[in-house]
mmCIF file of C-alpha atoms and ligand atoms in Angstrom:
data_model
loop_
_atom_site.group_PDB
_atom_site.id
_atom_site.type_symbol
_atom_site.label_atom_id
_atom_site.label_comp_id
_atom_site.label_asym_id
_atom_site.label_seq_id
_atom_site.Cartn_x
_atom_site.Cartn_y
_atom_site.Cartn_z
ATOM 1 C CA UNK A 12 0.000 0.000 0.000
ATOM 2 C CA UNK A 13 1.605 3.774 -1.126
ATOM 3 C CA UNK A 14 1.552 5.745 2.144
ATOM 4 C CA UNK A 15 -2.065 7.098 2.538
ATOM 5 C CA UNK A 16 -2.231 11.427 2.525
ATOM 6 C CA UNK A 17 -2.578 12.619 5.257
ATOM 7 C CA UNK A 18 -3.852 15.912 6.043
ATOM 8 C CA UNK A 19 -4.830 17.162 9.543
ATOM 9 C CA UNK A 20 -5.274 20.682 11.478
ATOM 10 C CA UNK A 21 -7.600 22.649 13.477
ATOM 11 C CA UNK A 22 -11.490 23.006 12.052
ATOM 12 C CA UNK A 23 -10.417 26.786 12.567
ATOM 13 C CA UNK A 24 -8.190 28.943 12.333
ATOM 14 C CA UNK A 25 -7.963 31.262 15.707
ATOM 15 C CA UNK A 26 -4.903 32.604 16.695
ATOM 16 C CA UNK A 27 -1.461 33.060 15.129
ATOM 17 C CA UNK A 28 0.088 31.180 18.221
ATOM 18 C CA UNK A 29 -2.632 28.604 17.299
ATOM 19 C CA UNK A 30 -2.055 27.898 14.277
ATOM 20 C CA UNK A 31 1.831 27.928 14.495
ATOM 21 C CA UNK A 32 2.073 25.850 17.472
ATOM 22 C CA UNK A 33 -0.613 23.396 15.772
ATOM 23 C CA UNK A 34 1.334 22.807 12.173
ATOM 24 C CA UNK A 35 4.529 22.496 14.309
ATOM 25 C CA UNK A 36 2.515 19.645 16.164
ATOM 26 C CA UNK A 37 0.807 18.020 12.811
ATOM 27 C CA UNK A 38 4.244 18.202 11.226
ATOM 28 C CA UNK A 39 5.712 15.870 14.397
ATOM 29 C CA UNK A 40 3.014 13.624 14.104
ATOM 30 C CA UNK A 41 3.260 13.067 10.405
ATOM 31 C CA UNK A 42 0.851 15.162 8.792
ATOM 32 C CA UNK A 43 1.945 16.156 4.672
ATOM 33 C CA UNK A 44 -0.389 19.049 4.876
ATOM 34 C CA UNK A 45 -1.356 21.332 7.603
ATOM 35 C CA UNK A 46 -5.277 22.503 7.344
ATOM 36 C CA UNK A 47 -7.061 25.652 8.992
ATOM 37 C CA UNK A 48 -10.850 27.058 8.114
ATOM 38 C CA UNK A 49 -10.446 30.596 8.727
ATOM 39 C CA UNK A 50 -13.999 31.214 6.244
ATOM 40 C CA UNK A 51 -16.007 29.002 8.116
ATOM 41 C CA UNK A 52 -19.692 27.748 6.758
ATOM 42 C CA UNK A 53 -21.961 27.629 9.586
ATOM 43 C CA UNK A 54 -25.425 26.478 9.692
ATOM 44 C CA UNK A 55 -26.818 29.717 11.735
ATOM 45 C CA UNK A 56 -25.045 32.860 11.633
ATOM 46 C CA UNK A 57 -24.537 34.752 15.302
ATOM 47 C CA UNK A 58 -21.847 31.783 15.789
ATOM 48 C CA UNK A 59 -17.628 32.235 14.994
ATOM 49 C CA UNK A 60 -17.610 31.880 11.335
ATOM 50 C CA UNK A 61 -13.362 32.254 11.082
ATOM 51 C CA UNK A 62 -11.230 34.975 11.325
ATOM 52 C CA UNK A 63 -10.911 35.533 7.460
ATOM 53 C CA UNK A 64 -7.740 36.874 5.348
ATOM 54 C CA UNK A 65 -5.853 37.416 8.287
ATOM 55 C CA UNK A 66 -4.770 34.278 8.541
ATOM 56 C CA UNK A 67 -3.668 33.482 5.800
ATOM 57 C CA UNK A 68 -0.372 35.558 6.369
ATOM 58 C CA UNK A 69 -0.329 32.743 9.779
ATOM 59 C CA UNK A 70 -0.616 29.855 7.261
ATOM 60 C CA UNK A 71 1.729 31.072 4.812
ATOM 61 C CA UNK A 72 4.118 31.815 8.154
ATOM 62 C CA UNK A 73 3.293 28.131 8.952
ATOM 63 C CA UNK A 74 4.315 26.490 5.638
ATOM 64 C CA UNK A 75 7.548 28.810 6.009
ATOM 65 C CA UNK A 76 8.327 27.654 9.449
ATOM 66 C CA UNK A 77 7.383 24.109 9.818
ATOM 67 C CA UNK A 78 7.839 23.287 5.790
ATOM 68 C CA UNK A 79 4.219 21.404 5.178
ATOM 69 C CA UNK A 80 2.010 23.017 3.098
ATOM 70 C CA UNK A 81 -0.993 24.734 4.417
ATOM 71 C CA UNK A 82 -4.751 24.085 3.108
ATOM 72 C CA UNK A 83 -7.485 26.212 3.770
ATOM 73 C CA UNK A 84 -11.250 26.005 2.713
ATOM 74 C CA UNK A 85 -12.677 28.635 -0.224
ATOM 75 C CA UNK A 86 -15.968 29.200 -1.058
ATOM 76 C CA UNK A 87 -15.779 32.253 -2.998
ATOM 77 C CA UNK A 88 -13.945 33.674 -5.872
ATOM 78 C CA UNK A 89 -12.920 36.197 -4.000
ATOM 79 C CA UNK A 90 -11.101 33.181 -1.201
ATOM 80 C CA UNK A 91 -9.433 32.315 -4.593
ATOM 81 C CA UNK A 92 -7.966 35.372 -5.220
ATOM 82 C CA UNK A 93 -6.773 35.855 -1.524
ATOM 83 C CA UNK A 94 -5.310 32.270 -0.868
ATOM 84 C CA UNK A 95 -3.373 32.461 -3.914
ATOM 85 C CA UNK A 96 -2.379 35.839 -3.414
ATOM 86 C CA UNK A 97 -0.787 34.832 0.250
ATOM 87 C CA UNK A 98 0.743 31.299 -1.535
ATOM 88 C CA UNK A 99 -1.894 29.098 0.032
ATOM 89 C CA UNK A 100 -2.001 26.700 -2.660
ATOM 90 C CA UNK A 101 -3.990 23.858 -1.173
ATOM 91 C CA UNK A 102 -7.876 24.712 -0.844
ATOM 92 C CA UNK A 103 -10.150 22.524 -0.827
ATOM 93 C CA UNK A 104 -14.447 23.113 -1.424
ATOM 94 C CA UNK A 105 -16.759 22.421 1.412
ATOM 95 C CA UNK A 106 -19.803 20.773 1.166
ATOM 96 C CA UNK A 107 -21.910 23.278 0.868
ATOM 97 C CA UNK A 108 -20.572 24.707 -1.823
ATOM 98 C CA UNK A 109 -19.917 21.681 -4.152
ATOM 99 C CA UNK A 110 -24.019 21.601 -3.283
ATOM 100 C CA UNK A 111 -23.989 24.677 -5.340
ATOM 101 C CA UNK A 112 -22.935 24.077 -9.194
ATOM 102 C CA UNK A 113 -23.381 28.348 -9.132
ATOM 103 C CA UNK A 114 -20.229 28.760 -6.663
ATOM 104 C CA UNK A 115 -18.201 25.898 -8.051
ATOM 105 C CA UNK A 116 -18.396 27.117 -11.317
ATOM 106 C CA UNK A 117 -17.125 30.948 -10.304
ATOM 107 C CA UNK A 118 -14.338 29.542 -8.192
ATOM 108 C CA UNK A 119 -13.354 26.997 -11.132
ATOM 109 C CA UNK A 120 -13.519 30.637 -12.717
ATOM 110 C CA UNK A 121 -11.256 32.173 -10.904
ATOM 111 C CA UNK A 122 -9.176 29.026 -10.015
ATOM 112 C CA UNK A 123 -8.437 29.431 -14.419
ATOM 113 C CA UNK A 124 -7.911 33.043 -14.394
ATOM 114 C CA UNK A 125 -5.277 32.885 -12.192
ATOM 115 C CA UNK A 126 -3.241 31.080 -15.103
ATOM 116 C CA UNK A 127 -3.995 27.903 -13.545
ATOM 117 C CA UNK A 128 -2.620 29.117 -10.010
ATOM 118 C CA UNK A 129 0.168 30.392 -11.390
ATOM 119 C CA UNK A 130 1.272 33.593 -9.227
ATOM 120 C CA UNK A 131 1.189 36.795 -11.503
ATOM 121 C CA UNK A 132 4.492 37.737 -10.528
ATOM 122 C CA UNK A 133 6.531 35.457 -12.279
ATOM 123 C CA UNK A 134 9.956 35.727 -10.371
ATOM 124 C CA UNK A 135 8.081 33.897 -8.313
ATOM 125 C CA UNK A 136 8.619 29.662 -8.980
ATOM 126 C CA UNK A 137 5.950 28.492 -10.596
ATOM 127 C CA UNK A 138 4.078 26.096 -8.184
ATOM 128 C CA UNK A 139 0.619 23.703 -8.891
ATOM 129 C CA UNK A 140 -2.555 24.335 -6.997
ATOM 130 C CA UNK A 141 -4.145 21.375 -5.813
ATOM 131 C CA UNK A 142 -8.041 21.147 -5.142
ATOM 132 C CA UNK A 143 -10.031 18.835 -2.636
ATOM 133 C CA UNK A 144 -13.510 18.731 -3.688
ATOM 134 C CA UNK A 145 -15.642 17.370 -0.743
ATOM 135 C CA UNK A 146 -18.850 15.465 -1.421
ATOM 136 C CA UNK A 147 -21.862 17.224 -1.215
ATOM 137 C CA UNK A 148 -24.692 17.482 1.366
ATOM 138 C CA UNK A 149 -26.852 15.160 0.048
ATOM 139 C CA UNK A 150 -25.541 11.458 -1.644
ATOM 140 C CA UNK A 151 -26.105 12.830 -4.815
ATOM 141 C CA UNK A 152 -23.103 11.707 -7.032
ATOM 142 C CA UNK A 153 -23.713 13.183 -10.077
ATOM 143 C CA UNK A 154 -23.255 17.024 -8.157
ATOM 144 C CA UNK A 155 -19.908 15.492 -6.463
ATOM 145 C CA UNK A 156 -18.890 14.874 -10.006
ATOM 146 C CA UNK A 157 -19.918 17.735 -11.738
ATOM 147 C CA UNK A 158 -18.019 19.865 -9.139
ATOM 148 C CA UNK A 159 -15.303 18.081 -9.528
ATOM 149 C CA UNK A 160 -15.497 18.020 -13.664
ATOM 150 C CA UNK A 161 -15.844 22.031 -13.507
ATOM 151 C CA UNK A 162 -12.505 22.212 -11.467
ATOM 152 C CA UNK A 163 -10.458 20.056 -14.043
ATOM 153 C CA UNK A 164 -12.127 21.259 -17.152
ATOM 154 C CA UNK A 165 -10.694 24.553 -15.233
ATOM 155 C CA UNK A 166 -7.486 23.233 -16.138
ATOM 156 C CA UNK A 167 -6.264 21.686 -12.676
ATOM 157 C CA UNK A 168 -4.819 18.686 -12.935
ATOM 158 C CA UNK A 169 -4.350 17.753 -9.092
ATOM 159 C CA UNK A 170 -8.246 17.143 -7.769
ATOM 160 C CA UNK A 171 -8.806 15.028 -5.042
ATOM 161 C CA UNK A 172 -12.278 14.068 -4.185
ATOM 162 C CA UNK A 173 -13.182 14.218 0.217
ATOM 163 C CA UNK A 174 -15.711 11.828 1.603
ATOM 164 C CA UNK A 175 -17.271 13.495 4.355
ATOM 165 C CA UNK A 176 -20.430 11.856 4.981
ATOM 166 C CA UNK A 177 -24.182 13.228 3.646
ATOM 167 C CA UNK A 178 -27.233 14.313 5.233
ATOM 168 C CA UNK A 179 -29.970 11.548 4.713
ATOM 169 C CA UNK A 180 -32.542 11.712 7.568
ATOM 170 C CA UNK A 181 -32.271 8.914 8.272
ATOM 171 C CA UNK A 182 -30.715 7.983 11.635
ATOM 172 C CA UNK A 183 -26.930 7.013 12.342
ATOM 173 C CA UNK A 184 -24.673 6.927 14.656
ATOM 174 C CA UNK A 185 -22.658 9.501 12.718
ATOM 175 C CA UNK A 186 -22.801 13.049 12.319
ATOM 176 C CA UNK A 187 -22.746 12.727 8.369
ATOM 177 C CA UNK A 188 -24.137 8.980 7.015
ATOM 178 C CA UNK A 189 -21.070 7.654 4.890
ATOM 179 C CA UNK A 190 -23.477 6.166 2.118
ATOM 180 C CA UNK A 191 -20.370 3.977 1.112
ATOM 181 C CA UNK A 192 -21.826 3.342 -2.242
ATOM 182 C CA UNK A 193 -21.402 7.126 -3.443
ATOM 183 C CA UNK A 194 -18.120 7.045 -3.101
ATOM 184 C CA UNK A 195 -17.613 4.270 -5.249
ATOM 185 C CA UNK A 196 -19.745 5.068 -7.948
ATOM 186 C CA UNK A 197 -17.218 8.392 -8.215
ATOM 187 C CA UNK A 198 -14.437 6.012 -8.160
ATOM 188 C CA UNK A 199 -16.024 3.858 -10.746
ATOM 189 C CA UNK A 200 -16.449 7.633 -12.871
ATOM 190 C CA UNK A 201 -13.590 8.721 -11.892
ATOM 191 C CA UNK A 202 -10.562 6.295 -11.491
ATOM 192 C CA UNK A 203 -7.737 8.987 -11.159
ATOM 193 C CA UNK A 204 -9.486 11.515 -9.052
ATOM 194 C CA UNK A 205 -7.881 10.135 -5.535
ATOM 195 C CA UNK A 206 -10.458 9.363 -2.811
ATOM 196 C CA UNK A 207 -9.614 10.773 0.480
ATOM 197 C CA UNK A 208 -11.507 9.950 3.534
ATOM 198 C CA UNK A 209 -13.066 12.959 5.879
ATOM 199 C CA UNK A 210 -13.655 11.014 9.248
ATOM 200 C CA UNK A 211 -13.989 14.046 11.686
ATOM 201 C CA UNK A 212 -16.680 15.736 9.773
ATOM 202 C CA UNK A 213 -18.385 12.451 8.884
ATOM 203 C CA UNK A 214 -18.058 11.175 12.704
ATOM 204 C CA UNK A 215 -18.651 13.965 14.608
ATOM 205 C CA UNK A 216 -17.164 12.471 17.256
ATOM 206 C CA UNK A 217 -13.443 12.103 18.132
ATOM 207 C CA UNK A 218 -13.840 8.917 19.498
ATOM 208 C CA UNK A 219 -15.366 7.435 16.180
ATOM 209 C CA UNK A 220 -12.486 8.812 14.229
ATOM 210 C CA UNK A 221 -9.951 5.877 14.449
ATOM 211 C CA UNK A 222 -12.476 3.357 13.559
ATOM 212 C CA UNK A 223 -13.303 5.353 10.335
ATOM 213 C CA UNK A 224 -9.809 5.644 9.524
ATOM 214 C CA UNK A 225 -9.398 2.039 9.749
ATOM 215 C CA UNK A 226 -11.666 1.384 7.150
ATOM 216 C CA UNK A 227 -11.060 3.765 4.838
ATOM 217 C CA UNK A 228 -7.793 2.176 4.750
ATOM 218 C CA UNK A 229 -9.141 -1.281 4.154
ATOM 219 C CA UNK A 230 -11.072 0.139 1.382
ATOM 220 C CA UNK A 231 -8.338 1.511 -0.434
ATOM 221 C CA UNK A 232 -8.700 4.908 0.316
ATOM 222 C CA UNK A 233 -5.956 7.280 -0.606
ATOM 223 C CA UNK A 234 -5.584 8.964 2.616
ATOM 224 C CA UNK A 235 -7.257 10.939 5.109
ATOM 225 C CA UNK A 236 -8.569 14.389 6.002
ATOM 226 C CA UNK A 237 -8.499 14.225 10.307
ATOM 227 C CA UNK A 238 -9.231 17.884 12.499
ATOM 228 C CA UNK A 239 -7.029 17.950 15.571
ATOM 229 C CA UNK A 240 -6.963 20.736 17.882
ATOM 230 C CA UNK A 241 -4.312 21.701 20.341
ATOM 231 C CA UNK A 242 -6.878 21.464 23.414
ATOM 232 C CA UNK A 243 -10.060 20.268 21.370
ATOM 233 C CA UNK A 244 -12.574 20.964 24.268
ATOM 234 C CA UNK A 245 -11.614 24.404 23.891
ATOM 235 C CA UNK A 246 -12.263 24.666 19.703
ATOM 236 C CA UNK A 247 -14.816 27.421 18.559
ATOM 237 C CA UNK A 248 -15.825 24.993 16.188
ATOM 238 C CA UNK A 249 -16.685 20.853 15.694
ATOM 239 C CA UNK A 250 -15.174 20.822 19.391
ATOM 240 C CA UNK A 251 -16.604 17.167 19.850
ATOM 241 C CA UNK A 252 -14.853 15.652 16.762
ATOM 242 C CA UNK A 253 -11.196 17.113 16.806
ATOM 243 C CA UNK A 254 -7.987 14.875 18.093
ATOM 244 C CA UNK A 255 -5.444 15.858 20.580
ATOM 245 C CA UNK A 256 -2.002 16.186 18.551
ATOM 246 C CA UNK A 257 -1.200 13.120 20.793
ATOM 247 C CA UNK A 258 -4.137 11.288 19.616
ATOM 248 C CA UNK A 259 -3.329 12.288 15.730
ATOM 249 C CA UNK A 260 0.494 11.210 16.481
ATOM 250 C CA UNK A 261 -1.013 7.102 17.773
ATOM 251 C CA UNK A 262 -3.730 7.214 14.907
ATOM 252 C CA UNK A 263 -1.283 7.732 12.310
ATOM 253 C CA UNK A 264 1.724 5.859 13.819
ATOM 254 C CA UNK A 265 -0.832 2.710 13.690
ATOM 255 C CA UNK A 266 -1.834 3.274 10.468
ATOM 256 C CA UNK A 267 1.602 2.982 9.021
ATOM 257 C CA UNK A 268 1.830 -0.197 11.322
ATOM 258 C CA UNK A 269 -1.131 -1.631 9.838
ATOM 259 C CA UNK A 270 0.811 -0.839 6.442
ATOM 260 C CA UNK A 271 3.650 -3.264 7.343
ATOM 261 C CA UNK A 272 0.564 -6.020 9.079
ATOM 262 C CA UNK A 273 3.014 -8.544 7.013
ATOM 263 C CA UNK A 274 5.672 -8.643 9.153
ATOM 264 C CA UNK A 275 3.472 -8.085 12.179
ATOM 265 C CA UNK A 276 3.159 -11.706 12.262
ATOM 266 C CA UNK A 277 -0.135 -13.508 13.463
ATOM 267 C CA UNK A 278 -1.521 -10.705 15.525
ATOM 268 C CA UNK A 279 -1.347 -7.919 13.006
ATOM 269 C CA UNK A 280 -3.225 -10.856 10.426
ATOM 270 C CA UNK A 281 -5.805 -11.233 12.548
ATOM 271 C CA UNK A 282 -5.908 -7.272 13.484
ATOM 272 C CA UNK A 283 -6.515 -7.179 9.523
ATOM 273 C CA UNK A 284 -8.841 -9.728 9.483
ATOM 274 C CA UNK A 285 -10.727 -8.918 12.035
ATOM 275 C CA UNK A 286 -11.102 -5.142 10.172
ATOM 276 C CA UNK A 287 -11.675 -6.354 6.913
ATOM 277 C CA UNK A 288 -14.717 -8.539 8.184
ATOM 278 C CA UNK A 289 -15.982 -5.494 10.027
ATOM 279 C CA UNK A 290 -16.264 -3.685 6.467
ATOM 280 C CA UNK A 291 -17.300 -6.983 4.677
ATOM 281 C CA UNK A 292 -20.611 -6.542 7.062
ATOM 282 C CA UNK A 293 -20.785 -3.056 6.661
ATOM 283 C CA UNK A 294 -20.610 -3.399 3.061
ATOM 284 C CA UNK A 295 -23.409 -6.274 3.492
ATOM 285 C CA UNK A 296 -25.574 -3.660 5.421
ATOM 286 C CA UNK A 297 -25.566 -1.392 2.709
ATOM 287 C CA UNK A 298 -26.759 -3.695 0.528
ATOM 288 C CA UNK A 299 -29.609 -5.202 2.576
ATOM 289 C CA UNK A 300 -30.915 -1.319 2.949
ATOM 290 C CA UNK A 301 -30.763 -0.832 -0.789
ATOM 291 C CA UNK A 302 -32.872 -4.348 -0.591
ATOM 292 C CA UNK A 303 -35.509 -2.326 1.816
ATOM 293 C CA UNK A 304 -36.054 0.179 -0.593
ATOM 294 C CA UNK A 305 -36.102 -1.912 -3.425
ATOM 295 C CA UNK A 306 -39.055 -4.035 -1.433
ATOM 296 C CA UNK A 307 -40.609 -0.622 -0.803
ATOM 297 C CA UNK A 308 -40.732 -0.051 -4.639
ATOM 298 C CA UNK A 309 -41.921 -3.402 -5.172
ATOM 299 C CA UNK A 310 -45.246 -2.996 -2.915
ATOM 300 C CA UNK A 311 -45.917 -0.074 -4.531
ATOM 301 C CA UNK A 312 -46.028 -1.021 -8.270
ATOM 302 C CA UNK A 313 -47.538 -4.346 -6.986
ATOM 303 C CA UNK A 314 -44.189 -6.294 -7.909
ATOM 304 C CA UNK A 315 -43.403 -9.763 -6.722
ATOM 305 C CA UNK A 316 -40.192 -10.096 -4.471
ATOM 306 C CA UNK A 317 -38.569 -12.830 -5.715
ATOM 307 C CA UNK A 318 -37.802 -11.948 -9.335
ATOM 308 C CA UNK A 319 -36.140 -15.244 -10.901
ATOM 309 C CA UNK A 320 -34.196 -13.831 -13.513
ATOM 310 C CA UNK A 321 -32.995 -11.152 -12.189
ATOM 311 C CA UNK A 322 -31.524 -13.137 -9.809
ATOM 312 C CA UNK A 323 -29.779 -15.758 -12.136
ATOM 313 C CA UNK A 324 -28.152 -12.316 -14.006
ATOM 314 C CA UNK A 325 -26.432 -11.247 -10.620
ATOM 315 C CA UNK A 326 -25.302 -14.924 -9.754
ATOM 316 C CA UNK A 327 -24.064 -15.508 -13.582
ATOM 317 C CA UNK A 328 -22.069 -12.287 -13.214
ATOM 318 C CA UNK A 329 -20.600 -12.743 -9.528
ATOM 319 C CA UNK A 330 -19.770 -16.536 -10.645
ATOM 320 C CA UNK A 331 -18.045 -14.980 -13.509
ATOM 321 C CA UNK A 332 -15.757 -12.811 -11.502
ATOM 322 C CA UNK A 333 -15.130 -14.914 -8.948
ATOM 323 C CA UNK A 334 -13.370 -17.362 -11.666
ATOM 324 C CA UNK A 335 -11.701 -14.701 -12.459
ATOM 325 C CA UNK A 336 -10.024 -14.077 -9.225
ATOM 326 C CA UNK A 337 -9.511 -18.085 -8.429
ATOM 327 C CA UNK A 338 -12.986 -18.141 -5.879
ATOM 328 C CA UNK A 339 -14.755 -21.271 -5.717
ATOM 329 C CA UNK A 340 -17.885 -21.584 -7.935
ATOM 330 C CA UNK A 341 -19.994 -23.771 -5.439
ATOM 331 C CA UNK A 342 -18.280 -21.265 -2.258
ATOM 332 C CA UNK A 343 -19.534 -18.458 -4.264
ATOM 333 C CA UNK A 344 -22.813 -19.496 -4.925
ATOM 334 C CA UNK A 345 -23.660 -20.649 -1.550
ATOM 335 C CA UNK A 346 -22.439 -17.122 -0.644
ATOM 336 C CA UNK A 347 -25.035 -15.325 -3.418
ATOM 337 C CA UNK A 348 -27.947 -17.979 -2.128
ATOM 338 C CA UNK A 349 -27.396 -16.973 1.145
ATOM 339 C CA UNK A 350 -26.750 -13.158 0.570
ATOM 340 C CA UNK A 351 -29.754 -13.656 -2.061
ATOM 341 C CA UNK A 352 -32.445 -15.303 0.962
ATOM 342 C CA UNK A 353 -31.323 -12.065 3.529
ATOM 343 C CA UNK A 354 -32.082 -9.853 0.642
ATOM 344 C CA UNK A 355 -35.707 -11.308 0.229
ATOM 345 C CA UNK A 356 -36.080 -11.014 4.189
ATOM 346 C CA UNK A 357 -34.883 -7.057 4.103
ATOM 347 C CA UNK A 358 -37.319 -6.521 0.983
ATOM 348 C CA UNK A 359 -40.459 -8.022 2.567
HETATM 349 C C1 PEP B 21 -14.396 21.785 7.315
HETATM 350 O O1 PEP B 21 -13.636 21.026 6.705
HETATM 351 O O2 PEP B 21 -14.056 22.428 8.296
HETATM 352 C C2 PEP B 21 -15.814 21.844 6.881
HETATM 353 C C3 PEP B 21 -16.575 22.890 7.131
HETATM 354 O O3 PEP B 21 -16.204 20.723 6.297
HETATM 355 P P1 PEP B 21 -17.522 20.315 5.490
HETATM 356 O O4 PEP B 21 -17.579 21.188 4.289
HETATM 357 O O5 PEP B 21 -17.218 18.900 5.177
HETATM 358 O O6 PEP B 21 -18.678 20.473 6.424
HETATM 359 MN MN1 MN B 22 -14.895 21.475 10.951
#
């Protein structure tokens, strides 16, 4: 496995101390790039909502000092102009933006106008911007891909796309409902966009972060997106969901552990094992809830349940690829029957 990306910082942006003493601290634990709101999206207004341009002379001080590059979140054109201005190269979209094809199409705009990020003063060396597009609010892939089409047809070439979990209504133990199946059918679009994972924002919850991690790991995620705060319970934003710089330092030291599992002999196996069977359920979760809803159709077009030949299409074409990859046909097929009978039970 390539090392995963990891980028990690403070939800906000507060203080110069803050955010210098924080990138010195992601930098120790192993962060590549440092990341600070300071023009923060918030629900209701009368709350902080960032300090705004200041800071980016504190994260362009940061990058200088501490030699990781600094990311910050723009929503406008004008956050273009100003993050590029200062050398803040790394932005990435929020979610309610990419919501909006409106404001993703000005800031791919503006991302182009600026000669593709280049700085206008061209003593300067000429260095790539680099865009994270997070998923939208709602599991609607087609907007997560549209956003992230109008940023390359903008003529970036370094897009990464954040999975940060979607609003639903329906209830989870998460602040944001991963909906793993979105993400997938943008990796299926998209092959080369890498797929980072947003834990924090998708948790909620600090203490749900690791596990998240974890899996996004197993599933072959390219890296991660984590918010750690110097003293967390003190934040003026997502207080409940940032890491200590200690906790950041252990999550990341065992995920490059988990990297080398081979050598970890038969502990570290089972460690994988044991993770990997927690996401094959997961996975088989998803799929019985896409079964309710199917079964929900169903009754109301007056369908039958059991649907013969559909069935014998998604057996033929699981048997098909699991020759492919050296399964066994009866193993298989015993697994389909069996996945195939739950199914019924979810639908009905
Ligand atoms: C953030 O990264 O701080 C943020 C506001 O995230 P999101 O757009 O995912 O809510
Ligand atoms: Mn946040």
């Amino acid at each position: 496995m390539v090392k995963p990306l990891i980028i990690a910082g403070p939800c906000a942006a507060e203080t110069r101390e803050q955010v210098l003493a924080t990138a010195r601290q992601m930098a120790l634990a192993g962060a590549d790039i440092f990341r600070a709101g300071i023009w923060k999206p918030r629900t209701e207004p009368g709350v902080f909502e960032g300090v705004g341009e200041q800071a980016l002379a504190w994260l362009a001080e940061a990058q200088q000092e501490t030699g990781i590059l600094a990311a910050t979140e723009v929503a406008t054109p004008e956050h273009v102009r100003l993050a590029l201005k200062h050398g803040i190269r790394h932005l990435w979209i929020g979610a309610r933006t990419t919501t909006n094809p409106f404001l993703v199409q000005q800031i791919a705009d503006a991302l182009a106008t600026s000669a593709n990020g280049q700085t206008a003063d061209k003593s300067e060396p000429e260095m790539p911007v680099t865009i994270y597009v997070k998923n939208p609010v709602s599991p609607d892939v087609r907007l997560w891909k549209g956003a992230i089409e109008r940023i390359l047809n903008a003529g970036i070439t370094t897009v990464f796309a954040v999975h940060r979990g979607f609003q639903t209504g329906q209830p989870t133990q998460y602040r944001n409902a991963p909906v793993w199946s979105v993400p997938f059918a943008l990796k299926t679009e998209f092959p080369n966009v890498p797929l980072l994972l947003d834990p924090s924002h998708m948790a909620g919850n600090a203490a749900l972060v690791p596990e998240l991690c974890r899996k996004a790991m197993i599933l072959g995620y390219d890296g991660l997106m984590i918010e750690a705060h110097l003293h967390p319970c003190e934040a003026k934003s997502d207080k409940d969901q940032q890491l200590s710089p200690e906790e950041l330092k252990t999550l990341i030291s065992n995920l490059s552990r988990r990297e080398e599992g081979l050598d970890a002999g038969l502990e570290g196996l089972r460690q994988q094992m044991d993770e990997t069977d927690d996401t094959l359920f997961l996975l088989l979760l998803q799929r019985m809830q896409i079964s309710k809803k199917i079964g929900a159709f169903k009754r109301k077009h007056n369908m039958p349940v059991l649907q013969e030949k559909r069935y014998a299409e998604v057996l033929e074409k699981r048997l098909q690829w699991a020759r492919k990859n050296g399964l066994d046909d009866e193993v298989v097929r015993r697994i389909m029957d069996a996945i195939h009978e739950e199914s019924c039970r979810w639908q009905l």
